[in-house]
DNA sequence: ATAAATGCAAAACTTTTGCACCCGA
DNA sequence: TCGGGTGCAAAAGTTTTGCATTTAT
C-alpha cells in the first residue's frame, strides 16, 4: 500500500556491498528462502550485517524488480531471486517451494479485464500438494501401519 | 506445516456461540476481512470475546473447510467465508480484495501433475491491478496535475 | 462428569523504524 | 561533501499459547 514514490530524478541508488551480497545469495539458490535464511547466509560473508539491513534491501530489490516476494499463507515471506514471471508449487508436507514449469497464462489476465473491467498488472499462481519424496514417504508409512 | 492431526473418533467438536457468530460474520460479507476486523464485528454481538478465541476458531474453521485463508503478500491474513474454489483480485491502490468471476481451471493442476509428477490438491490464483474506482481516480489526478 | 472451548495476558515471531554514524559517488 | 545506507535496538503488528475457568454434550 505504501508505495514510497521515487521522486523523479532525485534519489540515486548506491551500490553497497550488503545489497550486492544479498542479491548474490538469492540469485544462487532455488530454494525460495525466508528473510532470516538470507540473513544467515549473508552473515557468513558480512558477519556484522544487521537483520534490518537485510529487510530493507529485500524490499528495495523487490521494488527494483530484481527479486520477487512470495507468501504461501505463512506468517512470513519467501523471496525468489528469479524475477521472471513463473508459477510455484508448495508441498504441504515438507513445506518446500519449487518452480513450476508450465507456461504463464497471460490470457487469464485478459479474461479478468473483460469480465470486470479492471486493469490487471500481473497474477500469481500457486499449486499446493505433495512432492514426490513426500508422496513416497506417505506411501511407505501407510504400508507400515497396516 | 503443523497439521494437528485429528485422531480418528477421539476429539468431538462442540458448537459454541463464539464459533457460530464468527462463521456468520464471515458468511455475511464479501470483503475478505482480516482477523481483527472479524474480531471487531463479533464483539458487537459478544462483547467479551477474546482475540485469541477468534484466531483459534478461524484456524479451526479453515481446517474444517468452512472458510478459506488468504495472503496477498501482506503481513496478515484475510479470510473468505466462501470455501468454494474461486479466484481473487487485489487492487494495488486501495487494497480491496474482490472475487474474480472466471472459471476455475483445474486442468492447470493436471498440467503440473504431468510435468512434475507431484500430487496437486488445489491451487490459488490471484490477480493484482487497479480496480475501476482507482483507475478513474488515477485518471482524474493525472488530468489535474498537467 | 469430562474434556473441548474460552478469556486473559504473556510470549513468540516477523517486520519496521528512529537515530547516530558510515561510506559511496 | 552530501545524502543514501548501515548497525543497533527498540517498537510495532500479527498470531500463538499457557493456564485457570467455563460450558457443551
XYZ file of C-alpha atoms (C1' of nucleotides) in Angstrom:
342
model
C 0.000 0.000 0.000
C 2.726 2.462 0.974
C 4.481 2.809 -2.361
C 7.235 5.258 -1.351
C 7.182 7.294 -4.528
C 10.616 7.786 -6.035
C 10.617 11.447 -6.916
C 11.778 11.718 -10.468
C 15.500 12.167 -10.704
C 16.137 12.934 -7.044
C 17.096 9.781 -5.188
C 20.028 7.987 -6.779
C 20.611 4.500 -5.508
C 24.049 3.454 -4.348
C 25.703 0.103 -4.809
C 26.653 -1.314 -1.448
C 28.414 -4.499 -0.512
C 25.429 -5.552 1.592
C 22.988 -5.190 -1.252
C 25.273 -6.973 -3.666
C 25.773 -9.962 -1.395
C 22.070 -10.235 -0.605
C 21.258 -10.339 -4.300
C 24.037 -12.851 -4.913
C 22.655 -15.149 -2.228
C 19.198 -15.014 -3.752
C 20.466 -15.485 -7.288
C 22.405 -18.582 -6.347
C 19.636 -20.621 -4.754
C 16.427 -22.138 -5.980
C 15.034 -22.664 -2.510
C 12.814 -19.558 -2.220
C 14.248 -18.724 1.212
C 12.936 -16.613 4.061
C 14.448 -13.290 5.096
C 16.076 -14.982 8.040
C 17.734 -17.640 5.909
C 19.108 -14.942 3.640
C 20.374 -13.127 6.728
C 22.217 -16.208 7.952
C 23.794 -16.770 4.553
C 24.906 -13.190 4.157
C 26.365 -13.252 7.657
C 28.909 -15.788 6.507
C 30.243 -13.117 4.188
C 29.461 -9.981 6.206
C 29.296 -11.127 9.848
C 28.083 -7.850 11.298
C 25.309 -7.121 8.833
C 22.056 -6.350 10.580
C 18.720 -8.016 10.025
C 17.190 -4.607 9.435
C 19.524 -4.052 6.509
C 18.530 -7.385 5.045
C 14.858 -6.479 5.268
C 15.439 -3.009 3.863
C 17.346 -4.383 0.898
C 14.904 -7.183 0.213
C 12.147 -4.607 -0.014
C 14.304 -2.377 -2.174
C 15.336 -5.164 -4.532
C 11.723 -6.203 -4.787
C 10.677 -2.660 -5.688
C 13.505 -2.513 -8.216
C 12.123 -5.633 -9.833
C 15.254 -7.661 -9.145
C 13.553 -10.247 -6.960
C 10.046 -11.418 -6.092
C 8.338 -11.695 -2.734
C 6.137 -14.731 -2.124
C 3.615 -15.608 0.570
C 2.073 -19.094 0.715
C -0.227 -18.453 3.626
C 2.558 -18.362 6.157
C 3.213 -15.573 8.606
C 6.486 -14.795 6.849
C 7.624 -14.052 3.319
C 9.781 -16.034 0.996
C 11.956 -14.497 -1.684
C 12.732 -15.560 -5.201
C 15.912 -14.414 -6.930
C 14.268 -15.043 -10.265
C 12.086 -12.060 -11.180
C 10.788 -13.627 -14.382
C 7.080 -14.498 -14.158
C 6.610 -18.150 -13.284
C 4.474 -20.322 -11.043
C 5.180 -22.154 -7.807
C 4.356 -25.385 -6.074
C 4.345 -25.744 -2.323
C 4.472 -29.147 -0.663
C 2.004 -29.264 2.212
C 4.109 -31.929 3.926
C 7.707 -30.716 3.803
C 6.940 -27.075 3.077
C 9.415 -26.768 0.252
C 8.615 -24.403 -2.589
C 9.514 -25.344 -6.131
C 9.248 -23.684 -9.517
C 6.524 -24.964 -11.788
C 7.417 -25.431 -15.419
C 4.173 -24.686 -17.158
C 3.768 -21.614 -19.363
C 2.471 -18.395 -17.861
C -1.121 -17.877 -18.984
C -1.360 -14.140 -19.606
C -4.666 -14.715 -21.328
C -6.147 -15.182 -17.863
C -5.430 -11.518 -17.203
C -7.285 -10.619 -20.370
C -10.253 -12.661 -19.154
C -10.370 -10.693 -15.913
C -10.088 -7.393 -17.770
C -13.009 -8.344 -19.982
C -15.132 -9.764 -17.202
C -14.656 -6.965 -14.665
C -13.043 -4.046 -16.467
C -10.145 -3.898 -14.044
C -6.593 -3.084 -15.060
C -4.560 -6.219 -14.395
C -0.827 -5.775 -13.897
C 0.174 -9.312 -13.089
C -1.045 -12.510 -11.499
C 0.258 -15.094 -9.121
C -0.464 -18.799 -9.281
C 0.464 -21.326 -6.636
C -0.156 -25.040 -6.500
C -0.407 -26.965 -3.276
C 0.092 -30.671 -2.957
C 2.630 -33.313 -2.130
C 6.042 -33.564 -3.742
C 7.460 -36.872 -4.984
C 9.598 -37.510 -1.911
C 6.721 -36.914 0.465
C 4.339 -38.997 -1.616
C 6.667 -41.947 -1.385
C 7.233 -41.479 2.301
C 3.470 -41.294 2.861
C 3.004 -44.482 0.884
C 5.668 -46.257 2.914
C 4.108 -45.075 6.180
C 0.703 -46.289 5.126
C 2.098 -49.710 4.332
C 3.838 -49.960 7.703
C 0.873 -49.037 9.849
C -1.331 -51.741 8.426
C 3.216 -27.117 8.480
C 1.872 -28.144 11.834
C -1.205 -30.074 10.769
C -2.579 -31.055 14.188
C -3.860 -34.466 13.212
C -7.403 -35.139 14.316
C -7.164 -38.581 15.819
C -9.956 -40.690 14.426
C -13.035 -40.656 16.616
C -11.449 -39.014 19.646
C -11.944 -35.288 19.529
C -15.554 -34.313 19.071
C -16.089 -30.717 18.185
C -18.562 -28.641 20.144
C -20.828 -25.993 18.754
C -20.181 -22.759 20.598
C -21.774 -19.369 20.291
C -18.398 -17.819 19.538
C -17.743 -20.145 16.645
C -21.215 -19.698 15.244
C -21.034 -15.914 15.298
C -17.568 -15.862 13.746
C -18.788 -18.007 10.886
C -21.911 -15.864 10.497
C -19.813 -12.728 10.234
C -17.658 -14.273 7.544
C -20.606 -15.683 5.651
C -22.345 -12.328 5.519
C -19.581 -10.254 3.977
C -17.797 -10.236 0.663
C -14.960 -8.088 1.904
C -12.360 -10.785 2.686
C -11.668 -9.289 6.101
C -8.729 -9.576 8.466
C -8.850 -11.412 11.784
C -9.026 -8.115 13.582
C -11.994 -6.906 11.555
C -13.801 -10.148 12.317
C -12.963 -9.655 15.987
C -14.466 -6.165 15.995
C -17.633 -7.378 14.300
C -18.089 -10.313 16.625
C -17.545 -8.031 19.619
C -20.749 -6.218 18.747
C -22.544 -9.480 19.445
C -20.272 -10.977 22.100
C -18.509 -8.005 23.725
C -16.143 -10.022 25.865
C -14.921 -12.460 23.254
C -11.155 -12.611 23.139
C -8.938 -12.148 20.132
C -7.318 -15.489 20.872
C -10.663 -17.214 20.512
C -11.188 -15.533 17.173
C -7.821 -16.742 15.931
C -8.375 -20.237 17.270
C -11.730 -20.504 15.575
C -10.563 -19.047 12.310
C -7.888 -21.702 12.174
C -10.370 -24.375 13.141
C -12.965 -23.298 10.592
C -10.261 -23.207 7.961
C -9.176 -26.744 8.832
C -12.820 -27.837 8.765
C -13.081 -26.479 5.237
C -15.725 -23.919 6.171
C -13.664 -20.880 5.254
C -10.506 -20.025 3.346
C -7.409 -18.169 4.470
C -5.815 -15.745 2.024
C -2.476 -13.943 1.973
C -1.731 -11.319 -0.704
C 1.799 -10.531 0.371
C 0.751 -8.682 3.471
C 1.969 -9.418 6.978
C -1.527 -10.514 7.949
C -4.144 -12.934 6.676
C -7.519 -12.309 5.171
C -10.421 -14.709 5.445
C -13.067 -15.721 2.978
C -16.404 -17.104 4.140
C -16.858 -18.766 0.792
C -14.953 -22.060 0.742
C -15.821 -22.816 -2.878
C -12.750 -22.613 -5.138
C -12.588 -19.254 -6.869
C -10.022 -16.618 -7.735
C -9.278 -13.183 -6.325
C -8.289 -9.742 -7.460
C -6.403 -7.330 -5.247
C -6.280 -3.627 -6.043
C -2.743 -2.345 -5.533
C -4.108 1.142 -4.839
C -6.972 0.720 -2.385
C -6.035 -2.751 -1.185
C -9.513 -4.162 -1.541
C -9.874 -7.813 -2.452
C -12.622 -8.912 -4.799
C -13.845 -12.205 -6.186
C -12.968 -12.936 -9.783
C -15.683 -14.442 -11.924
C -13.727 -16.583 -14.305
C -13.980 -20.376 -14.208
C -11.544 -22.362 -12.100
C -9.023 -24.042 -14.381
C -8.490 -27.441 -12.812
C -6.715 -28.543 -15.949
C -3.772 -26.476 -14.740
C -3.388 -28.934 -11.889
C -3.307 -31.765 -14.378
C -0.542 -29.965 -16.272
C 1.568 -29.757 -13.131
C 0.959 -33.404 -12.304
C 2.089 -34.396 -15.768
C 5.059 -32.070 -15.890
C 6.452 -32.818 -12.429
C 4.678 -35.901 -11.125
C 3.537 -34.159 -7.980
C 0.178 -34.745 -6.341
C -1.727 -31.469 -6.629
C -4.530 -30.891 -4.134
C -5.580 -27.381 -5.098
C -4.293 -24.141 -6.494
C -4.593 -20.494 -5.740
C -4.722 -17.715 -8.301
C -4.582 -14.018 -7.542
C -4.658 -11.063 -9.867
C -3.134 -7.729 -8.996
C -4.055 -4.466 -10.644
C -6.244 -1.424 -10.290
C -9.975 -1.540 -9.704
C -12.402 0.668 -11.624
C -12.727 3.293 -8.918
C -8.988 3.637 -8.524
C -8.439 3.736 -12.274
C -10.819 6.660 -12.592
C -9.310 8.468 -9.664
C -5.841 7.981 -11.149
C -7.043 9.346 -14.467
C -8.560 12.387 -12.773
C -5.357 13.018 -10.818
C -3.276 12.826 -13.949
C -5.507 15.364 -15.666
C -5.282 17.783 -12.760
C -1.526 17.742 -12.394
C -0.903 18.720 -16.001
C -18.666 -35.635 34.726
C -15.425 -34.759 31.246
C -12.853 -32.628 28.034
C -13.413 -29.056 24.490
C -13.522 -24.172 24.321
C -12.928 -19.618 26.291
C -10.818 -15.299 28.376
C -6.860 -13.143 29.667
C -2.313 -11.979 29.310
C 2.166 -13.068 28.245
C 5.062 -14.597 24.699
C 6.605 -15.583 20.103
C 7.653 -14.127 15.559
C 8.254 -11.426 11.647
C 8.895 -6.926 10.004
C 9.528 -1.963 10.549
C 11.705 2.158 12.231
C 14.348 6.039 14.727
C 18.755 7.632 15.130
C 23.644 8.311 15.183
C 27.313 7.068 12.371
C 29.398 5.473 8.000
C 30.691 5.486 3.261
C 29.876 5.583 -1.932
C 29.692 8.746 -5.693
C 30.795 16.936 0.891
C 26.241 15.086 0.817
C 22.684 12.237 1.376
C 21.717 7.363 0.885
C 22.823 3.186 3.561
C 24.019 0.704 7.743
C 24.039 -1.164 12.579
C 21.770 -1.392 16.672
C 17.987 -1.719 19.386
C 13.515 -0.594 20.371
C 8.911 -0.840 18.677
C 5.087 -2.363 16.026
C 1.883 -5.656 14.277
C 0.064 -10.162 13.847
C -0.549 -14.665 15.621
C 0.183 -18.218 19.131
C -0.020 -20.189 23.662
C -0.182 -21.450 28.853
C -3.326 -21.712 32.329
C -7.283 -21.306 35.184
C -12.142 -21.311 34.380
C -16.338 -22.033 31.847
C -19.511 -24.731 29.266
C -21.454 -28.042 25.736
C -22.604 -32.714 25.498
